[in-house]
XYZ file of C-alpha atoms in Angstrom:
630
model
C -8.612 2.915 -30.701
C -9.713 -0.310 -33.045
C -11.763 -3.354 -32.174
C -14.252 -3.252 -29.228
C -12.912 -1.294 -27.192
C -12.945 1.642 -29.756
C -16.878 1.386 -29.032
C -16.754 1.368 -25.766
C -17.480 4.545 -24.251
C -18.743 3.511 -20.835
C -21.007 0.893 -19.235
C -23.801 1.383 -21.766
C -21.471 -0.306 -24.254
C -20.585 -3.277 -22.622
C -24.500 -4.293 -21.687
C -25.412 -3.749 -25.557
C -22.305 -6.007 -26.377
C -23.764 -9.565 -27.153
C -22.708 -12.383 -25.513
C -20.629 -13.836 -28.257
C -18.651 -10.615 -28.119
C -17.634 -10.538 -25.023
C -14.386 -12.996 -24.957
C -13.421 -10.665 -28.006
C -13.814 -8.100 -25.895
C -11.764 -9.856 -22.795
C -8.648 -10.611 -25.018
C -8.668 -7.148 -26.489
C -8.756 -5.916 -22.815
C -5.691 -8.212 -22.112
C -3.988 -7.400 -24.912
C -3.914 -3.485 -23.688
C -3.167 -3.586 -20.067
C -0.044 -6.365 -21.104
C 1.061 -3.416 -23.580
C 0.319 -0.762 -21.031
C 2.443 -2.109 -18.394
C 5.058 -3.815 -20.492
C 6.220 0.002 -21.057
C 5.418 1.694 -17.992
C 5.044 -0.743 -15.548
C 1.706 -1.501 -13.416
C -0.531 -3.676 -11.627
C -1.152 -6.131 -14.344
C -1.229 -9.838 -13.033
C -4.747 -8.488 -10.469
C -6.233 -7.079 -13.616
C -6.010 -10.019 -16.328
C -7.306 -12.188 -13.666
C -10.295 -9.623 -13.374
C -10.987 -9.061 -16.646
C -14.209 -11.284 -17.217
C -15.347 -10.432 -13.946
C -15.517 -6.808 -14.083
C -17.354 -7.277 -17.919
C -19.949 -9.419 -15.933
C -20.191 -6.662 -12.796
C -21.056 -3.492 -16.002
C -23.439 -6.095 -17.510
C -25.361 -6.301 -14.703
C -25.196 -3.441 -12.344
C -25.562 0.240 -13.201
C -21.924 2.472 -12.590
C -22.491 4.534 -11.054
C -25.843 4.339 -9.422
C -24.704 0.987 -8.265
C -21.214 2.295 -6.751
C -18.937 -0.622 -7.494
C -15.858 -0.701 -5.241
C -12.541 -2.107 -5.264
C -10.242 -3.461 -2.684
C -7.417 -2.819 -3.381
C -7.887 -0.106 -6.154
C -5.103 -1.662 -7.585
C -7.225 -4.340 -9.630
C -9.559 -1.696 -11.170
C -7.470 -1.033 -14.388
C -10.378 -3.081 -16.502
C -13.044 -1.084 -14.670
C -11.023 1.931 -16.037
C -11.085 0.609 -19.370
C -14.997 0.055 -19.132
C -15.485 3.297 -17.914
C -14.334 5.036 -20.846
C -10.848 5.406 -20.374
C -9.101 2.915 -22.069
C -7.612 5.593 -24.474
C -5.451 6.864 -21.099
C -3.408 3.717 -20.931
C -0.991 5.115 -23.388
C -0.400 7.168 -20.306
C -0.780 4.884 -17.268
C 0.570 6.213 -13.882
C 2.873 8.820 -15.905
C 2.212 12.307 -14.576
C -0.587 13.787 -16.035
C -1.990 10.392 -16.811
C -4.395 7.533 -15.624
C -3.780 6.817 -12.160
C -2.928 3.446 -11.290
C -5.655 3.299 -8.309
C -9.112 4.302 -8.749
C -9.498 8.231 -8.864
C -12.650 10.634 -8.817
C -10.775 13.136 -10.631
C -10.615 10.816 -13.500
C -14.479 9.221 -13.367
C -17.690 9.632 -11.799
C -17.472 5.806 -11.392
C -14.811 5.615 -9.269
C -16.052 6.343 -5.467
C -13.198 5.834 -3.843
C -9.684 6.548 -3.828
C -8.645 3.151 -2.058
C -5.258 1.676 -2.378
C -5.034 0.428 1.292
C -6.233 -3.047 1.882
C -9.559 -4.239 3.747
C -11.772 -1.023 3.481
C -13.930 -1.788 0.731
C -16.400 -3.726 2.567
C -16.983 -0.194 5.590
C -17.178 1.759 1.911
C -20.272 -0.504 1.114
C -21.823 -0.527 4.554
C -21.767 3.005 4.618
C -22.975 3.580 1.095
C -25.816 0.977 1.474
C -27.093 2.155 4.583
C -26.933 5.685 2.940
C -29.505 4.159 -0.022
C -31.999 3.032 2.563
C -32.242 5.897 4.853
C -32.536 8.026 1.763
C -35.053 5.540 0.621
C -33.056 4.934 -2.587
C -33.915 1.387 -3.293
C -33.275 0.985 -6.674
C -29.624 0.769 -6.070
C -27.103 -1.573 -4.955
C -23.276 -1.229 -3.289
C -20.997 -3.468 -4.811
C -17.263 -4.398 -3.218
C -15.115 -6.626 -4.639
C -12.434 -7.908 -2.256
C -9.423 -10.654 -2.482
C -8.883 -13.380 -0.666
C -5.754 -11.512 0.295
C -7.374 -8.573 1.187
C -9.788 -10.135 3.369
C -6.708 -11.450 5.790
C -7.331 -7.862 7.537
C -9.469 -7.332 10.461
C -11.334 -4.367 9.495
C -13.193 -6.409 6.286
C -14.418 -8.981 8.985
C -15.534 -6.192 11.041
C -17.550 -4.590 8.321
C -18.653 -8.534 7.739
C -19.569 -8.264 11.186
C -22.058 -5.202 10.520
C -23.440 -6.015 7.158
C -24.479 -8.618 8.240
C -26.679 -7.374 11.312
C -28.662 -5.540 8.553
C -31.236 -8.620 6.596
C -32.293 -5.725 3.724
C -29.489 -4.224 3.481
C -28.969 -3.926 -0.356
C -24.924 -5.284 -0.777
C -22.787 -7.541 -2.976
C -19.491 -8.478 -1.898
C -17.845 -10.022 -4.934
C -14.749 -12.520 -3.413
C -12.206 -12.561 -6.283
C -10.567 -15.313 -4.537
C -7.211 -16.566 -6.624
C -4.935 -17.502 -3.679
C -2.732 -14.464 -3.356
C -2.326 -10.738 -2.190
C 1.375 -10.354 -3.295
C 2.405 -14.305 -2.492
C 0.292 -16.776 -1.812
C -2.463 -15.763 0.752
C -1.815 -17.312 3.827
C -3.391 -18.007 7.745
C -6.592 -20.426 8.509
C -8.486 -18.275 6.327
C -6.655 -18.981 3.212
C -6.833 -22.627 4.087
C -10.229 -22.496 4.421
C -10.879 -20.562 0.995
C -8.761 -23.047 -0.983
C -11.098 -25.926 0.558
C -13.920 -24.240 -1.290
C -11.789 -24.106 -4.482
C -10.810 -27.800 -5.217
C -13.914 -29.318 -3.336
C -16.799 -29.726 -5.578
C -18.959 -32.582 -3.706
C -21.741 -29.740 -2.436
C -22.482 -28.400 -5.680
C -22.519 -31.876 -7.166
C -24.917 -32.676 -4.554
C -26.969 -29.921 -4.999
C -27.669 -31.089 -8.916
C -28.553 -34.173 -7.696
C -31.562 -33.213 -5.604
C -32.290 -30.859 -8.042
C -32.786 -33.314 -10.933
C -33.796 -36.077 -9.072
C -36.653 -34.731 -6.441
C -37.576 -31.318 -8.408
C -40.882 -32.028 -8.506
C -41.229 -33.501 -4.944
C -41.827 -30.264 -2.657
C -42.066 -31.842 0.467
C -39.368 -34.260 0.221
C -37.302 -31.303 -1.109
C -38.118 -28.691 1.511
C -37.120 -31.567 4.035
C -33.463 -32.042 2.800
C -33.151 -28.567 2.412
C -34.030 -28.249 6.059
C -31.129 -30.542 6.733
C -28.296 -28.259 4.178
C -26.362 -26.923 7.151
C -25.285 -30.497 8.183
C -24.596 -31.153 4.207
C -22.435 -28.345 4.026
C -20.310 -28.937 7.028
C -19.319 -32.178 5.688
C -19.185 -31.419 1.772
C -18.350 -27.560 2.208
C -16.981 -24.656 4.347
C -19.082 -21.876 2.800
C -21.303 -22.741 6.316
C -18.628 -19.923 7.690
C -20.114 -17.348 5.766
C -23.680 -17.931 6.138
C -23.005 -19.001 10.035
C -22.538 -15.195 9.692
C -25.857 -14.454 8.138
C -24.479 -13.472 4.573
C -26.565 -15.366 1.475
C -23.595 -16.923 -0.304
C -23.542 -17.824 -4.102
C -20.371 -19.806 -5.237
C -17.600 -20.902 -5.914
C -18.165 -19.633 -9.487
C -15.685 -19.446 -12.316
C -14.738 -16.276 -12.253
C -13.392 -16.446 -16.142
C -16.736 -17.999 -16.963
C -18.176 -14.598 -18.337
C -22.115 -15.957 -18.288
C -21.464 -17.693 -15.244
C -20.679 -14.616 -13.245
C -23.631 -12.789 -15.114
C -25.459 -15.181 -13.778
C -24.383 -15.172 -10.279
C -24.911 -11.917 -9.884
C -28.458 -10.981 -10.972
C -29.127 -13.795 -8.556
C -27.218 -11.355 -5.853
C -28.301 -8.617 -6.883
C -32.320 -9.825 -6.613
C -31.875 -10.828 -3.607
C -32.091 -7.189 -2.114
C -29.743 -7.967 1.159
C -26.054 -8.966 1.854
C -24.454 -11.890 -0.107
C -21.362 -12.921 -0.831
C -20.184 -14.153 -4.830
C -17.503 -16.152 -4.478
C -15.633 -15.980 -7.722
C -12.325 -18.435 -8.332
C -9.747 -16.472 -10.682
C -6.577 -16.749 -11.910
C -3.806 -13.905 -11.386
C -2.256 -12.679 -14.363
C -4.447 -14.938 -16.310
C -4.329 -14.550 -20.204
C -0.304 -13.830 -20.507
C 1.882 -16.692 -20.089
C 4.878 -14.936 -18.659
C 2.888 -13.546 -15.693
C 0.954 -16.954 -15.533
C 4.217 -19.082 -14.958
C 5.834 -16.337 -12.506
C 5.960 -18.220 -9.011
C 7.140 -15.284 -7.102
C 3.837 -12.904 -7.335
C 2.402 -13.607 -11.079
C 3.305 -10.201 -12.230
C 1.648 -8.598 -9.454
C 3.219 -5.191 -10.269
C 6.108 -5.502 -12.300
C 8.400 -2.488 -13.664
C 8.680 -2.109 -17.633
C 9.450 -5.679 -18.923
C 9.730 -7.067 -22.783
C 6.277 -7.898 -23.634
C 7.515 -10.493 -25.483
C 9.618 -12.569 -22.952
C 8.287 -11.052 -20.050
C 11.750 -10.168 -18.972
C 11.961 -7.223 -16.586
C 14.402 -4.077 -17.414
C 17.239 -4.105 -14.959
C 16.288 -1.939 -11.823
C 20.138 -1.898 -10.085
C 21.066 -2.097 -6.794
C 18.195 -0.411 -4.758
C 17.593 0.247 -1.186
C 15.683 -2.704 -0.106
C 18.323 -4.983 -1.401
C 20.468 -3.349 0.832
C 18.401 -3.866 4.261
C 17.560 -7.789 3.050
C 21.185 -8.393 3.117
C 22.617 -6.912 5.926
C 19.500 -8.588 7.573
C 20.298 -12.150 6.607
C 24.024 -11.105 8.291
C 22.621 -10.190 11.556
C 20.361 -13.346 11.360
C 23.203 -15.152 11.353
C 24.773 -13.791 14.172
C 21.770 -13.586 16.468
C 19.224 -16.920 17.013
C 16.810 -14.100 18.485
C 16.409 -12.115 15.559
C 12.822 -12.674 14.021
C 11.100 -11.253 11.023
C 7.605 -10.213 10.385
C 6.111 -9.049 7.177
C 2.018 -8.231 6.308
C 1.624 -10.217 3.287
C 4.714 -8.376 1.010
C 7.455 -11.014 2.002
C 9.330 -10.089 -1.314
C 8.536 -6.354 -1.895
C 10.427 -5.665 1.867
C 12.816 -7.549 0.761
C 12.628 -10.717 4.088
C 12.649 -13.477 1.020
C 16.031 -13.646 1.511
C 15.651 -13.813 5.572
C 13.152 -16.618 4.988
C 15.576 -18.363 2.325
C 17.804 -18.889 5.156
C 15.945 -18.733 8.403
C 12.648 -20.257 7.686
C 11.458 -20.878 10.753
C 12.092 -17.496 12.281
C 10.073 -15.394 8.960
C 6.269 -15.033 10.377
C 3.757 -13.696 7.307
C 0.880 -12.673 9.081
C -1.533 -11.361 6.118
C -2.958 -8.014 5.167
C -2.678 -7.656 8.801
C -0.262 -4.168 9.829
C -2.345 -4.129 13.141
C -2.227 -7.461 14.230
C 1.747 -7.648 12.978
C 2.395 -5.237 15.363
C 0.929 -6.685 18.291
C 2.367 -9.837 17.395
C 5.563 -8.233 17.579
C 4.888 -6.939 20.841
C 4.617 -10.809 22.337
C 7.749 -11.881 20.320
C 9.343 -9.350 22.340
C 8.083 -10.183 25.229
C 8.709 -13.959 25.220
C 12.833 -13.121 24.695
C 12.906 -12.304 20.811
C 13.618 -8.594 19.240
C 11.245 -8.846 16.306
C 12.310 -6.939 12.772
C 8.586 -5.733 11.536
C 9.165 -4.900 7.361
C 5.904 -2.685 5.859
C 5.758 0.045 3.573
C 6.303 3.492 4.942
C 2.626 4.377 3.909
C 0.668 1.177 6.125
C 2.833 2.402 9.117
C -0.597 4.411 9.443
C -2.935 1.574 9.800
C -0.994 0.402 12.835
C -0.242 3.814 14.957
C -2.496 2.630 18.197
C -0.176 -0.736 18.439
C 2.748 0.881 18.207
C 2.128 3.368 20.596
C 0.328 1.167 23.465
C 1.305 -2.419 22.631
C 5.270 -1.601 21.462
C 6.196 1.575 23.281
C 3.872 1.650 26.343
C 5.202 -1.718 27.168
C 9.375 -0.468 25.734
C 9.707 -3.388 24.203
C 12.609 -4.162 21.456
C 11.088 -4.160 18.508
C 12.291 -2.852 15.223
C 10.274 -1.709 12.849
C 11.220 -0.907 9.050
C 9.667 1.732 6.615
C 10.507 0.525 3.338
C 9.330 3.016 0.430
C 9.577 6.498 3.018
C 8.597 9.730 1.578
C 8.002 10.316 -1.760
C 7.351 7.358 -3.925
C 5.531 8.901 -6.850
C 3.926 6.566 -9.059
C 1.354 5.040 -7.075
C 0.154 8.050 -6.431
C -1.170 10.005 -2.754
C -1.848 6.937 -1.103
C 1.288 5.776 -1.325
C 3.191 8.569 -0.403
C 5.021 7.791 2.862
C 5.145 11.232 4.023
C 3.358 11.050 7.222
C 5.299 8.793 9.463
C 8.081 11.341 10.936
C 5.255 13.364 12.008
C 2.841 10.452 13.619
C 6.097 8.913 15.203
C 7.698 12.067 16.929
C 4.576 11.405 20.112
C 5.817 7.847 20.660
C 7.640 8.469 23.785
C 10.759 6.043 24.169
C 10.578 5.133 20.046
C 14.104 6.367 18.022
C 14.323 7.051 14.637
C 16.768 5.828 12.228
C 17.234 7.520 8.585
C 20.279 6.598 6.414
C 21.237 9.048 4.256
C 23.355 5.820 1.895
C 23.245 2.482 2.046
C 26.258 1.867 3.979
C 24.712 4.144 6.974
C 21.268 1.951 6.227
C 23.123 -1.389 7.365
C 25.207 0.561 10.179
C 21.801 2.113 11.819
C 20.006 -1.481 11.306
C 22.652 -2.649 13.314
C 22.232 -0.225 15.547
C 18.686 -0.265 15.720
C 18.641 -3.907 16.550
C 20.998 -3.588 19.419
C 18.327 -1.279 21.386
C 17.012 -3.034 23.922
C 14.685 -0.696 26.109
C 12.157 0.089 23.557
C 11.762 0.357 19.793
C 13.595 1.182 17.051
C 12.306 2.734 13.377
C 14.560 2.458 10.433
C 12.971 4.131 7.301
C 14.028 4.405 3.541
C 13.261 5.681 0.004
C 12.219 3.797 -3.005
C 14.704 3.178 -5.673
C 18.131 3.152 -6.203
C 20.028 3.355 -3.099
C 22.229 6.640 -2.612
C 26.133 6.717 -3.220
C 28.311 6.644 -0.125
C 28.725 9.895 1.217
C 31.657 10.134 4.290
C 31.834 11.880 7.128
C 34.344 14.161 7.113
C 33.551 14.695 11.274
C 31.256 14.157 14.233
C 29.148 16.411 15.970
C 28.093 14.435 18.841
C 26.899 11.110 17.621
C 25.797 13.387 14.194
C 27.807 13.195 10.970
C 29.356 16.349 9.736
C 29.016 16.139 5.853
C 30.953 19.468 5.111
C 32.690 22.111 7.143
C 33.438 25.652 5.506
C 36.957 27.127 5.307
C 34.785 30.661 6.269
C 32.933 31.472 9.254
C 29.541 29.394 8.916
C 26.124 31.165 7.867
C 23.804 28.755 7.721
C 24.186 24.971 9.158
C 22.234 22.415 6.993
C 20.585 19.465 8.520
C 19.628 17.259 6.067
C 17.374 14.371 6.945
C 18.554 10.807 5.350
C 18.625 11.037 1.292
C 18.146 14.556 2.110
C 21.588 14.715 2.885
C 23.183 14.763 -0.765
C 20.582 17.342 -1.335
C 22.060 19.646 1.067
C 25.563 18.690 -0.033
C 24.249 20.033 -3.670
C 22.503 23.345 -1.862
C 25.829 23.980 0.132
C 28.376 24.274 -3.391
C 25.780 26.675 -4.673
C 25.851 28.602 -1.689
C 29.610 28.956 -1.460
C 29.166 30.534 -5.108
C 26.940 33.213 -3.513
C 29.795 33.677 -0.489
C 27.350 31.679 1.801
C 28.961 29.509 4.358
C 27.144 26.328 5.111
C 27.777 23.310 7.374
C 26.343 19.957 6.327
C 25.562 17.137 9.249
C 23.140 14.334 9.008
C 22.006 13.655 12.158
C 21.622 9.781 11.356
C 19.233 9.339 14.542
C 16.563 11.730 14.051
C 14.320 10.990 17.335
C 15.774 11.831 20.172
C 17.788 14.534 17.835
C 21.545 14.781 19.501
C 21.841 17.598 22.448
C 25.158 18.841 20.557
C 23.065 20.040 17.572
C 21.931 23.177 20.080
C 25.432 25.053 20.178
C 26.411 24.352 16.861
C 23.118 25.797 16.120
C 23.726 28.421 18.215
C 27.445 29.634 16.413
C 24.945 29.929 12.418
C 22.967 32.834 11.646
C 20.076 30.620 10.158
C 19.324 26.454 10.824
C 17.580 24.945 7.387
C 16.198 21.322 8.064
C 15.870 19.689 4.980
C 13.444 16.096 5.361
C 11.409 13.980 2.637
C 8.340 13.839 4.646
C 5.336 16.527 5.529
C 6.315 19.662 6.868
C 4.132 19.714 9.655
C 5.324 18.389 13.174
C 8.351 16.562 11.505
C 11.725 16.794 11.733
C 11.850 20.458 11.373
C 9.240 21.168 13.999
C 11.575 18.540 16.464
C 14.696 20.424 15.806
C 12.914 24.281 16.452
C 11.903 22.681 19.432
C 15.275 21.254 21.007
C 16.761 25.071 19.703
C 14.139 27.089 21.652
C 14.159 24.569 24.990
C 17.769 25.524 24.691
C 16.933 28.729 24.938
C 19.187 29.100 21.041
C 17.529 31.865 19.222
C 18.365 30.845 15.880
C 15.675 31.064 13.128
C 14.505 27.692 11.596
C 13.132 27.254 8.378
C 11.997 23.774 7.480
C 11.825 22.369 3.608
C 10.206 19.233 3.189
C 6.727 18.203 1.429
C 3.835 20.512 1.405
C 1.131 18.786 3.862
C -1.746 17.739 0.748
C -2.267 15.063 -0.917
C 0.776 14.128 -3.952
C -0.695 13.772 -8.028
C 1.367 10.583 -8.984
C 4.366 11.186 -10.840
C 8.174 10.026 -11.065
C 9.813 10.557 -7.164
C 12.310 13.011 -8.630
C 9.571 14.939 -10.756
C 7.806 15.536 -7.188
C 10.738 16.619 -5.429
C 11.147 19.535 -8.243
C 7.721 20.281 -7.958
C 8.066 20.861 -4.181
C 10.998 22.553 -4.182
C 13.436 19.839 -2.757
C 16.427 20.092 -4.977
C 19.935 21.834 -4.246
C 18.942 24.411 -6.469
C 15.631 25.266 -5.004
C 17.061 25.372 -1.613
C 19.884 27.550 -2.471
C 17.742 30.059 -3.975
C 14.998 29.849 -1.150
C 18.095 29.849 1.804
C 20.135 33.013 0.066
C 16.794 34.781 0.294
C 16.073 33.967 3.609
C 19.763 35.217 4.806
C 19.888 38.640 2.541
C 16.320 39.018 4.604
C 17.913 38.509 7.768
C 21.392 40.203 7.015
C 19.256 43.235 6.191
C 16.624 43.211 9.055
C 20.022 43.261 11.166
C 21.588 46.357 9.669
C 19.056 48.212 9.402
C 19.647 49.873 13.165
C 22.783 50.497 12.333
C 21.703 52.757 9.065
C 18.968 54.679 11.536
């Protein structure tokens, strides 16, 4: 690598980089992580608005004594490159390559393997605390959190303890440019963009400064008196009410600037707060001028125009439609979404029903709850997240949705393997956390004309909620019934007399489909259904069960207490003793790579199965003659 950056080997570098050097160094920076992404998508609008920000935070604290972390993980491509890895961009997310979240299999200077929002700040309490009780005072945790980010309750709660602790040796670094995906939004936001246009405090501030410098009493008296300056000239009085030292607002492009700012943190030995203004996707004009989410984290695109590559029809653009057509039919339908209005695909609900779209922040938790009084004032609620934050929001689904059976539906966009982002974003856990929900039902389309049909279906419940989840990508060919077992779809019934019956979970269906035609070829009749609703699972699945030599339940989520584990269960309370094997995703934590390159890996392909079933049935066929050869 040329330039700069073919001298940077880590952190070292960039503090014996003079100063004059260092916007060289930025546009160099800029100039790979456009290139980077341009071919293999990425993060890239967070990181060019980072990019003299994270040169200030190497020039003045020490990766990775001072443990710098990063929320969301997302924005940490520069640190990468700063770190010694800008040579793995050529490779970024692609399996095998750079991560496109912070990873400490990659670099001792990455700490933590964060891609969920809000966290960074309990990260730095922890790590902090751990200094002083080890009596390591020479070091310092650094977090650096958006404005976006801080819209969740668990950064105000860590606010909440850092700030109990006067010595307690953090930096929170606000990288505050008015957006998570969108534009940030809530009373916080308001009061953030306040600070960003209203420079009367630190115009004030000069003032005294130049004018009664030299006057100490005079001085100490107005600066008795700040508190009532800054409620009038400036909100930063909210963050101080709290106890945290505050520096700011500071140019966060302004490399010197930020230098500046935080030595003055960092000397301070206790918790403040840099507030650094920024610009996302600053540096590159297409990502600049790009209202809906300044290239927040585009696919490939033409580096020149900034023109995405066609994506097709995917699966979300199938839910935001049929949703704008049951908006339309229903006043009560409302939509909630936790700061990802587009990526969920409710920008088209809020085209049309504006008043009825509620965007409650980096918030899961709260979005859930909020859903639960929707409900209960007469509205069903439609609540649109990635499969993966389900998680975050487990204890309000349970006892504020279910407890209460309340009508509220909630969608899983991006459910079970989504590859590129890597283990975080993986949403392979919820049909395991959701099968204890008593009263919840589970939706999983196996095409996109059974994802509008259970939608409809799932907004129709009325005595408790509803979950409708679905893959990333492009959405799944139609694939018809040819029957109904119960309120199940039979996908395929053999002309022979059935060996194994096939239950394949949503998308999992085709896969089954595939399994079954390579089965034939080995004379091994299957039966295909997809049970559409997958919690309760349909009584009648028992006695068809029962008429098979072997049940294989094929689902794109973790193996352990999922759909698998539900449908041994309903076979042995029926007192069917049919085996059950289960094939679904190993229960560890997914390397990023390309969804189908994971599915191969774990062994959920047609081909796989059919090899893994025809073993399983020889086995059994032979354990069952075997008395008959004694």
């Amino acid at each position: 690598m040329s330039g700069l950056l073919g001298s940077i080997a880590g952190p070292h570098d960039v503090k014996r980089l003079a100063a004059e050097e260092l916007p060289r160094l930025a546009g160099e920076i800029r100039d790979l992580l456009v290139d980077s992404c341009a071919r293999f998508g990425g993060h890239l609008g967070p990181n060019l608005g980072v990019v003299e920000l994270t040169i200030a935070l190497h020039r003045v604290f020490d990766s990775p004594r001072d443990p710098i972390v990063w929320d969301t993980g997302h924005q940490s491509y520069v640190h990468k490159v700063l770190t010694g890895r800008a040579g793995g961009f050529d490779a970024l997310k692609q399996e095998g390559g750079l991560s496109g979240y912070p990873s400490q299999a990659e670099s001792e200077h990455d700490f933590v393997e964060n891609s969920h929002a809000s966290t960074a700040l309990s990260y730095a309490d922890g790590l902090a605390k751990a200094f002083k009780l080890r009596g390591e005072r020479d070091r310092t945790a650094v977090a650096v959190i958006g404005d976006g980010a801080l819209t969740g309750g668990m950064a105000w709660e860590a606010l909440n303890n850092i700030a109990a602790v006067k010595d307690l040796p953090v930096v929170i670094v606000v990288n505050d440019n008015g957006r998570s995906y969108s534009p940030t939004i809530g009373g916080l936001a308001s009061h953030l963009s306040s600070l960003r246009v209203n420079r009367r405090y630190e115009d004030f501030l000069d003032y005294v400064k130049d004018k009664i410098g030299n006057v100490p009493v005079l001085y100490d008296a107005l600066h008795g008196v700040k508190k009532g300056v800054k409620d009038v000239l400036a909100p930063q009085v909210m963050f101080e009410d709290l106890g945290l030292k505050y520096v700011g607002p500071i140019d966060g492009h302004d490399e010197q600037a930020m230098e500046a700012a935080l030595r003055k943190a960092r000397g301070f030995r206790g918790p403040v707060i840099v507030h650094a203004l920024t610009q996302k996707g600053r540096g590159y004009t297409p990502a600049e001028n790009h209202d809906e989410d300044q290239f927040h984290s585009p696919g490939a695109f033409d580096r020149a125009t900034g023109a995405e590559k066609p994506k097709g029809r995917i699966w979300t653009n199938v839910f935001s439609e049929e949703l704008v057509r049951l908006g339309k039919e229903r006043e009560d339908l409302v939509a909630i979404t936790a700061a990802m209005l587009h990526p969920t695909g409710l920008n088209a609900f809020a085209e049309h029903f504006p008043e009825r779209i509620y965007d409650v922040g980096i918030a899961e938790q709260h979005a859930l709850t909020s859903a639960a009084g929707l409900a209960l004032g007469g509205l069903h609620p439609v609540v649109a997240v990635y499969a993966t934050f389900l998680n975050r929001a487990f204890d309000q689904l349970l006892m504020d949705v279910a407890l209460h059976r309340l009508p509220v539906t909630v969608v899983l966009d991006r459910a079970g393997v989504t590859g590129d982002d890597g283990a975080s974003h993986n949403g392979m856990w919820d049909l395991s956390i959701l099968q204890v929900v008593p009263g919840l039902r589970i939706a999983v389309p196996r095409d996109g004309d059974r994802l509008a049909e259970l939608l409809r279906e799932a907004v129709e419940v009325t005595d408790g909620p509803t979950v409708l989840r679905f893959p990333k990508g492009p959405v799944a060919g139609s694939v018809e019934a040819v029957g109904k077992l119960g309120e199940m779809d039979v996908l395929l019934t053999p002309a022979a007399e059935p060996d194994v019956l096939l239950v394949g979970v949503g998308p999992m269906a085709q896969v089954c489909l595939d399994a079954a035609a390579l089965l034939d070829a080995q004379g091994i009749a299957a039966t295909v259904v997809d049970p559409r609703w997958v919690k309760p699972l349909d009584e009648a699945l028992a006695p068809a069960a029962a008429v098979h030599k072997l049940v294989a339940v094929v689902e794109d989520n973790g193996r352990v207490g999922g759909v698998g584990d539900a449908v041994a269960r309903l076979l042995r309370d029926a007192e069917v003793d049919v085996p059950v094997r289960t094939f679904g995703i190993p229960q560890e934590f997914l390397d990023h790579a390309k969804r189908a390159a994971i599915l191969g890996r774990v062994g959920l392909t047609g081909q796989d199965l059919a090899r893994r079933i025809t073993e399983a049935v020889a086995r059994r066929t032979s354990s069952a003659a075997e008395p008959a050869r004694r």
